[in-house]
GROMACS .gro file of C-alpha atoms in nm:
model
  332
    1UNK     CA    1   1.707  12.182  -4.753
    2UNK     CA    2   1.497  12.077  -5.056
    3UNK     CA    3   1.672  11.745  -5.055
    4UNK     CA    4   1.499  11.738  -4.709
    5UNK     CA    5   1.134  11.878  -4.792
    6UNK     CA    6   1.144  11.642  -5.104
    7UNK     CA    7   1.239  11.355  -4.876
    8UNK     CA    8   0.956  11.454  -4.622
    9UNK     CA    9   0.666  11.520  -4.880
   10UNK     CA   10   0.720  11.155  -5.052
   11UNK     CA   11   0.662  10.914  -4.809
   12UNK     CA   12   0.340  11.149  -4.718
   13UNK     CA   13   0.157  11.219  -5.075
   14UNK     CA   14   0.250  10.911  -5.235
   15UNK     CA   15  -0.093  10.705  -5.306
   16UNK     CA   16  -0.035  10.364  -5.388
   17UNK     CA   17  -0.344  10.306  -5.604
   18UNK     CA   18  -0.396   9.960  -5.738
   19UNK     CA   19  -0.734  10.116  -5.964
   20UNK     CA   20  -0.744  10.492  -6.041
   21UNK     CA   21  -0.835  10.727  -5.802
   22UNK     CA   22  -1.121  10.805  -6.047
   23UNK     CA   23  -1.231  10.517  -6.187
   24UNK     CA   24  -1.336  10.362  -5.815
   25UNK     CA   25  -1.502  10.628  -5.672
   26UNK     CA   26  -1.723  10.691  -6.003
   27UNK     CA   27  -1.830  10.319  -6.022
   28UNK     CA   28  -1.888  10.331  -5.657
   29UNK     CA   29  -2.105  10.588  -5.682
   30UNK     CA   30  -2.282  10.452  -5.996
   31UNK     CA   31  -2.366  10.096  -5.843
   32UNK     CA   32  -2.444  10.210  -5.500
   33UNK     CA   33  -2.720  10.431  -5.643
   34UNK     CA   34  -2.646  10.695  -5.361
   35UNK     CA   35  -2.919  10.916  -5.234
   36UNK     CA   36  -2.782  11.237  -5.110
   37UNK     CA   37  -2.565  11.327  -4.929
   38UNK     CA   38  -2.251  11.197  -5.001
   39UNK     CA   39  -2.024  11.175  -4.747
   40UNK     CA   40  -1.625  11.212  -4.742
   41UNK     CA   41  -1.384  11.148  -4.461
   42UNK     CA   42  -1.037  11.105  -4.495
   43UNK     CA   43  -0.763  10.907  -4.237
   44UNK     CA   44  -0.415  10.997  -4.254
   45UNK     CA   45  -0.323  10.776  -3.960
   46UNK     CA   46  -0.242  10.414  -3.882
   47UNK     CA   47  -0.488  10.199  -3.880
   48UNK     CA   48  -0.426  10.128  -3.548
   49UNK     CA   49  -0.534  10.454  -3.428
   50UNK     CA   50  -0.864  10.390  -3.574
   51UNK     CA   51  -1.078  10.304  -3.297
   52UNK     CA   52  -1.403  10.252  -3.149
   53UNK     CA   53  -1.458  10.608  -3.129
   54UNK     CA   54  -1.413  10.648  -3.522
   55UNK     CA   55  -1.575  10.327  -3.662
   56UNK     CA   56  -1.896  10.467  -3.408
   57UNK     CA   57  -1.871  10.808  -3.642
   58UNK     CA   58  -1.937  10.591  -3.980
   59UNK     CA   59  -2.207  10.409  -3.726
   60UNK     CA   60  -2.400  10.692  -3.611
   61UNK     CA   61  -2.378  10.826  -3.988
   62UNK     CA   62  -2.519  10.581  -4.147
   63UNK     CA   63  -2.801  10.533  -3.848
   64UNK     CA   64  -2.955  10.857  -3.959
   65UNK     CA   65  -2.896  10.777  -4.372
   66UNK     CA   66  -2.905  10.445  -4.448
   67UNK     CA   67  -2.916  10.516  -4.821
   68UNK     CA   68  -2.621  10.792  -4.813
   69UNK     CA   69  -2.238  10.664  -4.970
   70UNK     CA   70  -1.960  10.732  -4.759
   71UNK     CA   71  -1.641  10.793  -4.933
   72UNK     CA   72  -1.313  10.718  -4.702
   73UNK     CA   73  -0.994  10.851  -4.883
   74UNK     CA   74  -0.695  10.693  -4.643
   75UNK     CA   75  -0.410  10.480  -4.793
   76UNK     CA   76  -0.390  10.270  -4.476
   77UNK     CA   77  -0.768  10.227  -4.501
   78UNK     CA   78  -0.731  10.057  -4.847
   79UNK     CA   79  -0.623   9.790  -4.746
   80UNK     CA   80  -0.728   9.410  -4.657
   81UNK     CA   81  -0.665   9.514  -4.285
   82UNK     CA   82  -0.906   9.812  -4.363
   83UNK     CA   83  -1.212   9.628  -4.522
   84UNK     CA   84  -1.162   9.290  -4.243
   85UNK     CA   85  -1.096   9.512  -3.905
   86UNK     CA   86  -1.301   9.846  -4.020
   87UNK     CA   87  -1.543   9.828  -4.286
   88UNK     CA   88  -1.635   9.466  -4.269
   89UNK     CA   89  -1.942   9.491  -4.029
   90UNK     CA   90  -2.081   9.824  -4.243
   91UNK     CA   91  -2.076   9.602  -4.556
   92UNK     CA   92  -2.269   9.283  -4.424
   93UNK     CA   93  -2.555   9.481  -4.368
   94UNK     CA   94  -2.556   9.670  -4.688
   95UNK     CA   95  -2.424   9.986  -4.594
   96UNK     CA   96  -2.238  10.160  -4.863
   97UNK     CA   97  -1.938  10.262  -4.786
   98UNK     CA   98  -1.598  10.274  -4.954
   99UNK     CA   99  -1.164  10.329  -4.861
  100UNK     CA  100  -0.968  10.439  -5.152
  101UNK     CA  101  -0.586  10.549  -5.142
  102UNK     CA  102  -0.607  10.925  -5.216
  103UNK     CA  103  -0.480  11.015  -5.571
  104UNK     CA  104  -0.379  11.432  -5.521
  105UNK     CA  105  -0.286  11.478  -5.882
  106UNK     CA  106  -0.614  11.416  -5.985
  107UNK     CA  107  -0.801  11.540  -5.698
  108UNK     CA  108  -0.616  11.866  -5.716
  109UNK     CA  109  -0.649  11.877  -6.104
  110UNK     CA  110  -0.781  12.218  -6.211
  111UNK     CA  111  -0.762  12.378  -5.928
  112UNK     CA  112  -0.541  12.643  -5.758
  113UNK     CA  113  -0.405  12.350  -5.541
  114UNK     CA  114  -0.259  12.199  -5.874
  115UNK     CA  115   0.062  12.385  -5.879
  116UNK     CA  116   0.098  12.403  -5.530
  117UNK     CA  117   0.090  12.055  -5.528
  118UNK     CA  118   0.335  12.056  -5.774
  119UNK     CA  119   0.572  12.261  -5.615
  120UNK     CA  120   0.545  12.087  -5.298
  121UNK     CA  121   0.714  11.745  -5.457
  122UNK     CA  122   0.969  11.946  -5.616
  123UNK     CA  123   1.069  12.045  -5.285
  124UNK     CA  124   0.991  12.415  -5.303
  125UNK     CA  125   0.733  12.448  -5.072
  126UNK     CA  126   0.874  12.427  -4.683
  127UNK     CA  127   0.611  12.143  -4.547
  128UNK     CA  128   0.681  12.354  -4.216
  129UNK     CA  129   0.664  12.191  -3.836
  130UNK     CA  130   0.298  12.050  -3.799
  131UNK     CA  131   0.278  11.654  -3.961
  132UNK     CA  132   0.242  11.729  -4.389
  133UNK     CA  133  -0.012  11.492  -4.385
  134UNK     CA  134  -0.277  11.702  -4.125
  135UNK     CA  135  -0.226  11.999  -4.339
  136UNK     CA  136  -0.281  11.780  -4.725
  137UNK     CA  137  -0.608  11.640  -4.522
  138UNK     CA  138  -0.697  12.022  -4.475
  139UNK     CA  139  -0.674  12.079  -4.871
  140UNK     CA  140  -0.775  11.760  -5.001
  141UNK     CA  141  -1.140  11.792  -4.809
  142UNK     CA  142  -1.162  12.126  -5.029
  143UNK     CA  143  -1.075  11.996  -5.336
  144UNK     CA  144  -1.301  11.673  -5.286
  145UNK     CA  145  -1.594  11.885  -5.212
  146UNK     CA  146  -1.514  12.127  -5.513
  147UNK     CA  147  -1.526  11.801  -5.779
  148UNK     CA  148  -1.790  11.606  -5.602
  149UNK     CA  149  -2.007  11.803  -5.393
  150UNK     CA  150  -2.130  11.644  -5.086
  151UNK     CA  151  -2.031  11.697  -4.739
  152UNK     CA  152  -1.705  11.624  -4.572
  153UNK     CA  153  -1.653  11.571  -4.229
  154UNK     CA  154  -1.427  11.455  -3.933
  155UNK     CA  155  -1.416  11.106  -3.758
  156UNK     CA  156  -1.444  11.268  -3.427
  157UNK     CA  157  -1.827  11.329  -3.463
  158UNK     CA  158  -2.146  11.144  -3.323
  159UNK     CA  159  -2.460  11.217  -3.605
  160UNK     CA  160  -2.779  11.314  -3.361
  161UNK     CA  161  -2.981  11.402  -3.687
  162UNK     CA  162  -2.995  11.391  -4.113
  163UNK     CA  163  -2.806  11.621  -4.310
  164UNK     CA  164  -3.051  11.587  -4.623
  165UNK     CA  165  -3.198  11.883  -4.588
  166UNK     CA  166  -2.874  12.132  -4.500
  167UNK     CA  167  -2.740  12.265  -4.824
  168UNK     CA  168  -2.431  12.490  -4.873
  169UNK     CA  169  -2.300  12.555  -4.530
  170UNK     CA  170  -2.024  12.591  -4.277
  171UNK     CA  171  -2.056  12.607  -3.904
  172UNK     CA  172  -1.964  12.846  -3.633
  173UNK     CA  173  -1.692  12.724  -3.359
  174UNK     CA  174  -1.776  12.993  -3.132
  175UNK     CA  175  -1.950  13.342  -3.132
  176UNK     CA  176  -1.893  13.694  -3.009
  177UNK     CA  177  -2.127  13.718  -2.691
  178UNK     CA  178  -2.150  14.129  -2.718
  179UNK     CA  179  -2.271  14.108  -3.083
  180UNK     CA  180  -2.412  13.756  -3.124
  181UNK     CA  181  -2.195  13.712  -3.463
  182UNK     CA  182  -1.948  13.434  -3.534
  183UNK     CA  183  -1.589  13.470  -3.433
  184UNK     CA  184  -1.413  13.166  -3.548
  185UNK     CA  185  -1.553  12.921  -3.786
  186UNK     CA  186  -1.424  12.578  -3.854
  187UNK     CA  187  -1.377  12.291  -4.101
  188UNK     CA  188  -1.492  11.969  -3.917
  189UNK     CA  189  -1.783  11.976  -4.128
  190UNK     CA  190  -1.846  12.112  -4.441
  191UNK     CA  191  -2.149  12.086  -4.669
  192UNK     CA  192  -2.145  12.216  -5.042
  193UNK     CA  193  -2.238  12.190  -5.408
  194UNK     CA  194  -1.990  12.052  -5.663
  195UNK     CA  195  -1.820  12.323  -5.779
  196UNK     CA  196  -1.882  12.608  -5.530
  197UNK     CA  197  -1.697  12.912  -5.541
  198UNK     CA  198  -1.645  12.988  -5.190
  199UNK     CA  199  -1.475  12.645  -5.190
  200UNK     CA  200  -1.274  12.764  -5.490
  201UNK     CA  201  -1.182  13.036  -5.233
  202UNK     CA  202  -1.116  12.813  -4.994
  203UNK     CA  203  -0.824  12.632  -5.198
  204UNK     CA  204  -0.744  12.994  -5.331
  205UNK     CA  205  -0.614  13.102  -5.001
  206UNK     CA  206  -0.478  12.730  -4.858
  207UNK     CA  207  -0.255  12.772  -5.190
  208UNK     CA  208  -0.119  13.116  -5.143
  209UNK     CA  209  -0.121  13.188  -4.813
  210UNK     CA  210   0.008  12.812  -4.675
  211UNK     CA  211   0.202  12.782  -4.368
  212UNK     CA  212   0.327  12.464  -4.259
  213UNK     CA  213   0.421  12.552  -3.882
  214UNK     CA  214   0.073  12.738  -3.792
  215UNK     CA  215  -0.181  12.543  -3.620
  216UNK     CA  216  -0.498  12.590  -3.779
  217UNK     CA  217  -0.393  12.855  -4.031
  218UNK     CA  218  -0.458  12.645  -4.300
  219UNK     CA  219  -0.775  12.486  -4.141
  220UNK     CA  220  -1.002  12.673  -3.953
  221UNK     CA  221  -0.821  12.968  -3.915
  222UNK     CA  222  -0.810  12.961  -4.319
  223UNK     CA  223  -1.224  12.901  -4.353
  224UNK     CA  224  -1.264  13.207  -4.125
  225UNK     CA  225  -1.034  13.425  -4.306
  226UNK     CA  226  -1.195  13.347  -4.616
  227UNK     CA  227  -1.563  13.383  -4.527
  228UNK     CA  228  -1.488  13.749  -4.331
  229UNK     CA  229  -1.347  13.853  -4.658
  230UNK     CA  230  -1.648  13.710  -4.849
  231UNK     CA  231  -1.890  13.886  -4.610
  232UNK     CA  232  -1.757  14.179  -4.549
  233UNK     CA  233  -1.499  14.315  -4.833
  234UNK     CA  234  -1.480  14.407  -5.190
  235UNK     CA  235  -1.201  14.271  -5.255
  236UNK     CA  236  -1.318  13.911  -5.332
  237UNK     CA  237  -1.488  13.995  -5.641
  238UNK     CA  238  -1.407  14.173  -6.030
  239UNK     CA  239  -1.584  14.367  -6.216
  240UNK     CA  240  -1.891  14.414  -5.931
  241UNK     CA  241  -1.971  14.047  -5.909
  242UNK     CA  242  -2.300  13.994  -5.669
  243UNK     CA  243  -2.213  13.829  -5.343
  244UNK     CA  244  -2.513  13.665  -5.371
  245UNK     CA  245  -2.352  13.384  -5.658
  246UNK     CA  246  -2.169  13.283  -5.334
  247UNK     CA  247  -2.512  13.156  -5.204
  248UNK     CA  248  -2.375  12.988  -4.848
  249UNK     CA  249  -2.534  13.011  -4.449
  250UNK     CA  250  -2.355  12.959  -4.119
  251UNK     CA  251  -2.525  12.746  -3.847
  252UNK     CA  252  -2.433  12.911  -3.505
  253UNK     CA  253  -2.250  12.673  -3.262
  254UNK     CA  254  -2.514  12.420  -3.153
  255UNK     CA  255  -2.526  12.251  -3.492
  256UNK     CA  256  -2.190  12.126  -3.555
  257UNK     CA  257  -1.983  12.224  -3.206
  258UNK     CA  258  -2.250  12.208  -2.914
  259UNK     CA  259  -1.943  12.254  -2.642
  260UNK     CA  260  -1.648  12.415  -2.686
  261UNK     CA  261  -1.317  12.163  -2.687
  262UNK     CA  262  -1.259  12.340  -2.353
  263UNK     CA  263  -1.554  12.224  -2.159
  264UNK     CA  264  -1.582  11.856  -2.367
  265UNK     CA  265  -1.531  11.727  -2.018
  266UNK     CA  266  -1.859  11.793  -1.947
  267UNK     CA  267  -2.002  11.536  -2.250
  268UNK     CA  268  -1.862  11.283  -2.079
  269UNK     CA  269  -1.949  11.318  -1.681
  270UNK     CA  270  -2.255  11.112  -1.550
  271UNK     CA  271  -2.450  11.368  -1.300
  272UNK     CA  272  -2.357  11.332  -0.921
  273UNK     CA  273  -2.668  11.529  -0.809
  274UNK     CA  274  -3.051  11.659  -0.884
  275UNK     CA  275  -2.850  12.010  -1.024
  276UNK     CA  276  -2.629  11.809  -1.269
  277UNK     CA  277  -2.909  11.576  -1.364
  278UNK     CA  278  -3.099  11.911  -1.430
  279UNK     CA  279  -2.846  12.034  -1.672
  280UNK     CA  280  -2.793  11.650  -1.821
  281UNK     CA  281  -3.168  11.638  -1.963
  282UNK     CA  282  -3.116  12.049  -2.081
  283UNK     CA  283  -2.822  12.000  -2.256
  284UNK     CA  284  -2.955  11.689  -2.406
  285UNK     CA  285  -3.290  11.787  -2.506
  286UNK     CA  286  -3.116  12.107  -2.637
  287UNK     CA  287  -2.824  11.880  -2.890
  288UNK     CA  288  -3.159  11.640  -2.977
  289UNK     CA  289  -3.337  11.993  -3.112
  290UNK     CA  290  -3.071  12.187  -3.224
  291UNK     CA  291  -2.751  11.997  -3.330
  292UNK     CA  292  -2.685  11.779  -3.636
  293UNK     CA  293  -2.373  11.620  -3.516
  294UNK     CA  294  -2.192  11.678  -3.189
  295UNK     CA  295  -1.781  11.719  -3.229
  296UNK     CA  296  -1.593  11.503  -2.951
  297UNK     CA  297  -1.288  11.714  -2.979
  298UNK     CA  298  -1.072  11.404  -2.975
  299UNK     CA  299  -0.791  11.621  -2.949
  300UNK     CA  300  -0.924  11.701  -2.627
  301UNK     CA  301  -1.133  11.432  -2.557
  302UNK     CA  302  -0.964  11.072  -2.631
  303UNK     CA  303  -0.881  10.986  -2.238
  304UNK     CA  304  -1.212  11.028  -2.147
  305UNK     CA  305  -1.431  10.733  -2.026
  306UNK     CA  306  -1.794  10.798  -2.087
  307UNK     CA  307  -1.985  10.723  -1.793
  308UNK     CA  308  -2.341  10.607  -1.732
  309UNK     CA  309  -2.596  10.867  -1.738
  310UNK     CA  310  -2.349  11.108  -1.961
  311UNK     CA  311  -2.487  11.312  -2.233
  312UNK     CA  312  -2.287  11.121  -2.470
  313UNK     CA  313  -2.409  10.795  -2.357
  314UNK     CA  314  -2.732  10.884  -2.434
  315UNK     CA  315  -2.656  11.041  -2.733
  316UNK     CA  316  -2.454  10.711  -2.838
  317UNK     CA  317  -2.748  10.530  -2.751
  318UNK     CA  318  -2.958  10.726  -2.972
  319UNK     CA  319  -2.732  10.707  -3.272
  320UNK     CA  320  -2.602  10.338  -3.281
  321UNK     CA  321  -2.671  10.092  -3.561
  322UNK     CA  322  -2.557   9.780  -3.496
  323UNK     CA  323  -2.359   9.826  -3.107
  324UNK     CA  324  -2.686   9.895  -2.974
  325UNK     CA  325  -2.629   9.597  -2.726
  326UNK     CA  326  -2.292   9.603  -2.702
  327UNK     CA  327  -2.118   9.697  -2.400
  328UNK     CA  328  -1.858   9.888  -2.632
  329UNK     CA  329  -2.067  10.200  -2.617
  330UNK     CA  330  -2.032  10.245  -2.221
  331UNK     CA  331  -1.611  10.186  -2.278
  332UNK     CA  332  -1.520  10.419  -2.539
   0.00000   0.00000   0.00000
């Protein structure tokens, strides 16, 4: 069996770095001069399975802060196939924005992650059922966040607005409708300080509590676990520490998940009458005043064909960079 798990978690967490992990990202940081804030994403897939739909993410990013670094921590993205089919068209107009093979010893250096790590390539920590490589992405955000600071966030989002003035928060996936409080949050998109301790909680409970054949235990499952303890028990803290060092907000639903992955559908659909064409322009003046990005749910989502006259036409239309004219935005 640990033959097996060792087996499994090789081919996964091995980086490949031609330049330390650290060295790159600190003189990328230095030369680029970033103005905040910093962006992460990370891409555990193929390169292949990096579409139109993703590169439109770093697109609609960068539309709304030109001056921002993006940081995009995928082995298959650090490659010449990565900078020629990917990044290329980002970096001939100045954009700054950088792929480097993720290096999890150092990443996960000083942190409660460390020794899981550890024990994970000595094969005593069962990777479980779900792909090893969804549930490192889960951890490494955390830990990337908790060194740098910045904000991390999925490839399956269209930017509508600037983050520059959103400081130490998580959103709400969905929300009690009796009491108007969050019932699940998520970690599509997280924005924090270097160094925060709810993060540090965070990586506390992905490290003790991990199971490998849960979906979303260790994700959002795990961020919502964390924060209800935070909020509302004791047990968190030592010696009567204040809550307040925590010093975090949650944005209801429209900011980061305007519709639920169930009803994504609806994103897509051009309006076949004066009712849907009614609730086109509502929803869509509604994302344009309330949401910061809008989660496509690719999960959900990647089938779809966005039609003319669909919220996320406009929305892509809105957002675009350098596709403006392209007829890629009415095929994705």
């Amino acid at each position: 069996m640990k033959r097996k798990i060792r087996s499994l978690s090789s081919s996964v967490i091995s980086s490949g770095n031609k330049e330390p992990f650290s060295k790159t990202v600190k003189e990328f940081f230095d030369s680029k001069n970033c103005s905040k804030p910093r962006f992460f994403m990370t891409w555990i897939s193929s390169l292949k399975s990096f579409g139109e739909r993703e590169s439109f993410a770093i697109e609609s990013l960068f539309k709304f802060h030109p001056n921002s670094c993006l940081v995009i921590v995928s082995k298959t993205m650090d490659s010449n196939e990565g900078l020629n089919r990917v990044l290329k068209p980002f970096l001939k107009m100045g954009l700054s924005v950088l792929a480097v093979s993720p290096d999890y010893d150092y990443v996960f250096k000083n942190t409660p992650a460390e020794n899981w790590f550890n024990l994970l390539k000595m094969g005593k920590v069962n990777p479980g059922e779900i792909p090893l490589g969804q549930n490192l992405s889960n951890l490494l955000r955390l830990a990337l966040l908790y060194k740098y600071g910045g904000v991390y966030i999925d490839t399956d989002m269209i930017f509508v607005k600037s983050f520059s003035k959103l400081k130490n928060v998580i959103g709400a996936q969905t929300i009690d409708l009796e009491t108007g409080q969050w019932s699940r949050l998520n970690n599509a998109v997280l924005v924090f300080d270097k160094g925060h301790p709810l993060v540090l909680e965070f990586i506390k409970e992905f490290a003790s509590t991990f199971d490998g054949s849960k979906w979303g235990h260790n994700g959002p499952y795990l961020v919502s676990r964390v924060v209800s303890r935070v909020l509302y028990s004791s047990s968190v803290f030592k010696n009567g520490e204040d809550k307040k060092r925590f010093n975090f907000s949650i944005l209801g639903p429209p900011a980061f998940y305007p519709v639920d992955w169930s009803r994504i559908e609806s994103l897509f659909s051009s309006p076949n009458d004066e009712f849907q064409y009614k609730w086109v322009l509502g929803k869509l003046k509604h994302i344009r005043t309330k949401s910061f990005v809008v989660h496509l749910w690719n999960r959900q989502s990647k089938k779809l064909k966005i039609e003319k006259g669909s919220i996320i036409d406009y929305i892509m239309k809105d957002s675009c960079v350098f596709s403006c004219n392209s007829l890629l935005i009415s095929s994705l």
